[in-house]
């Protein structure tokens, strides 16, 4: 395989897009940088914003169709962005090329979300489409170590959150928890961070809260896919849930629109902290 | 302390009641058995059903008031039932007796939900009110080992769910997860099982699902409080979420209204399985 291009050398990026704000941010950032975009809406998870870009909806399992679309549109790289709730294997209607890959896909299905996404990334690369993490196209930095916004606080809750995520790491579950006063009140799995924070907001129903969002990558996570990220939306959701701060692994978690994210945190009065692995 | 009375010798039960269907079920079952009931609505978490019984609403932290009410109403035992979202310690307005216990309560706050509830149960027992688990008053059995309804299935998913709950056990988090095709899609924390199953239903949005609810007590759990339970509502919620079955620890999880729960499962076509610890 030829060496992977960096984002600046990509001419047209195929975005395999799920739900959430990340795929749209990637598409808009590419447009601003003069990189062409083709959005593949996986199973209808993508919002109306896709209408602003060349796009096509495909059902899960339409592997041959996706490869044909990427070729037709002249994509020279692919990124996978956004959330997907994986269907059951028996619920997928595979096309002919998908069926040929079925034994391999069936094996991947047993290997957790991260294993599945990694395996899908490998398949695209074998077909000649390098897979690049979405953050390469975004105004984003990896989290810095230390206090990014506000003063160090809630150290015990951060330590407990890290211990819980470490204990969950072998099981390929979520990448985030909410801990308050020594108690874990929410664990993220397939619903994603935004839904978890909305749940904490509901549970508290406006009562006094406290607590910290702790987010870090799983051990051995494939950074081409599914790298954990925070951004202005995360900060707003954490503040709405009554949290006092957000702690992320320095060098492991993406901060989208870092300047705006830090301003949001400062305005909301919540801290942003990066801990070393 | 005198030996703990069994449910049949209780004349008037004080129910420290939170949200959910369990406190109402306890009150109704007591009424049917001729046991008097006094419902203490903790912070307004209890539904309208409390109007059918002698009741009083108290704010968290009104320890002296709760003890005075239990004495006034002649309660000779107490049960703790239903869900509570713990407030932050600084948000509680303690009465005088509560303030006297504040150092102890502050310590309990650092020991997780289970530690907090156990400590509160200890305090009631010291004040002369034995604490009895709610299941003692209900038409309920502990789950049996083996296939209660349906045939053994999804053994790998059950094993994975048990491993995840074991890994989480030291952290005093929830008691249930949903696992489908080798992937954990939801972890219960403060929101409770019903909210977790509703989330899985939403995530799937009617798509083909599969998967198993796995529920078991935390290691070393105080069985006076917060013992995990399933019932007809759990079965209906699991079926609505597209699950194929429910697996619980035999001898460790309460089955409310066992006959009706098993009929519900049979009608919904989902299995009920009890695994040995």
mmCIF file of N, CA, C and O in Angstrom, chain A residues 20 23 33 44 52 67 79 97 100 117 122 142 150 166 178 184 218 273:
data_model
loop_
_atom_site.group_PDB
_atom_site.id
_atom_site.type_symbol
_atom_site.label_atom_id
_atom_site.label_comp_id
_atom_site.label_asym_id
_atom_site.label_seq_id
_atom_site.Cartn_x
_atom_site.Cartn_y
_atom_site.Cartn_z
ATOM 1 N N UNK A 20 -24.894 12.966 14.591
ATOM 2 C CA UNK A 20 -24.094 13.888 15.386
ATOM 3 C C UNK A 20 -23.528 15.026 14.560
ATOM 4 O O UNK A 20 -23.757 15.118 13.342
ATOM 5 N N UNK A 23 -19.683 14.769 11.464
ATOM 6 C CA UNK A 23 -19.564 14.685 9.999
ATOM 7 C C UNK A 23 -19.822 16.021 9.308
ATOM 8 O O UNK A 23 -19.138 16.377 8.339
ATOM 9 N N UNK A 33 -11.487 24.597 3.145
ATOM 10 C CA UNK A 33 -10.088 24.392 2.759
ATOM 11 C C UNK A 33 -9.924 24.044 1.288
ATOM 12 O O UNK A 33 -8.815 23.745 0.838
ATOM 13 N N UNK A 44 -29.335 6.488 6.670
ATOM 14 C CA UNK A 44 -30.246 7.595 6.990
ATOM 15 C C UNK A 44 -29.974 8.240 8.331
ATOM 16 O O UNK A 44 -30.823 8.926 8.898
ATOM 17 N N UNK A 52 -26.512 20.106 1.470
ATOM 18 C CA UNK A 52 -25.604 21.163 1.014
ATOM 19 C C UNK A 52 -24.377 20.602 0.303
ATOM 20 O O UNK A 52 -23.556 21.374 -0.191
ATOM 21 N N UNK A 67 -18.275 1.370 -2.570
ATOM 22 C CA UNK A 67 -17.000 1.413 -3.299
ATOM 23 C C UNK A 67 -17.205 2.020 -4.685
ATOM 24 O O UNK A 67 -16.384 2.835 -5.147
ATOM 25 N N UNK A 79 -13.022 9.206 5.278
ATOM 26 C CA UNK A 79 -13.024 9.359 6.726
ATOM 27 C C UNK A 79 -14.336 8.816 7.267
ATOM 28 O O UNK A 79 -15.362 8.834 6.568
ATOM 29 N N UNK A 97 -20.983 -7.663 -3.332
ATOM 30 C CA UNK A 97 -19.645 -7.481 -2.786
ATOM 31 C C UNK A 97 -19.656 -7.603 -1.248
ATOM 32 O O UNK A 97 -18.716 -8.107 -0.649
ATOM 33 N N UNK A 100 -19.716 -11.275 -0.406
ATOM 34 C CA UNK A 100 -18.402 -11.906 -0.547
ATOM 35 C C UNK A 100 -17.558 -11.677 0.710
ATOM 36 O O UNK A 100 -16.713 -12.489 1.063
ATOM 37 N N UNK A 117 -15.173 -1.273 13.463
ATOM 38 C CA UNK A 117 -14.790 -0.080 12.706
ATOM 39 C C UNK A 117 -13.374 -0.195 12.170
ATOM 40 O O UNK A 117 -13.097 0.184 11.030
ATOM 41 N N UNK A 122 -9.791 -1.206 7.536
ATOM 42 C CA UNK A 122 -8.826 -2.047 6.820
ATOM 43 C C UNK A 122 -9.338 -2.409 5.433
ATOM 44 O O UNK A 122 -8.596 -2.396 4.447
ATOM 45 N N UNK A 142 -5.271 18.133 19.761
ATOM 46 C CA UNK A 142 -5.366 17.163 20.851
ATOM 47 C C UNK A 142 -5.288 17.920 22.169
ATOM 48 O O UNK A 142 -4.643 18.968 22.269
ATOM 49 N N UNK A 150 -9.780 27.185 33.887
ATOM 50 C CA UNK A 150 -10.135 27.031 35.309
ATOM 51 C C UNK A 150 -9.027 26.354 36.092
ATOM 52 O O UNK A 150 -7.981 25.989 35.541
ATOM 53 N N UNK A 166 -10.776 2.636 32.839
ATOM 54 C CA UNK A 166 -9.755 1.595 32.714
ATOM 55 C C UNK A 166 -10.365 0.209 32.883
ATOM 56 O O UNK A 166 -10.039 -0.716 32.135
ATOM 57 N N UNK A 178 -19.695 10.064 33.930
ATOM 58 C CA UNK A 178 -19.893 11.237 34.778
ATOM 59 C C UNK A 178 -19.782 10.778 36.227
ATOM 60 O O UNK A 178 -20.446 9.814 36.627
ATOM 61 N N UNK A 184 -20.322 7.348 40.540
ATOM 62 C CA UNK A 184 -20.496 7.365 39.090
ATOM 63 C C UNK A 184 -21.985 7.393 38.792
ATOM 64 O O UNK A 184 -22.710 6.462 39.144
ATOM 65 N N UNK A 218 -10.174 4.354 24.628
ATOM 66 C CA UNK A 218 -9.938 2.997 25.107
ATOM 67 C C UNK A 218 -8.482 2.628 24.848
ATOM 68 O O UNK A 218 -7.841 3.158 23.947
ATOM 69 N N UNK A 273 -9.685 20.188 31.935
ATOM 70 C CA UNK A 273 -8.412 19.695 32.447
ATOM 71 C C UNK A 273 -7.936 18.521 31.587
ATOM 72 O O UNK A 273 -8.727 17.661 31.206
#
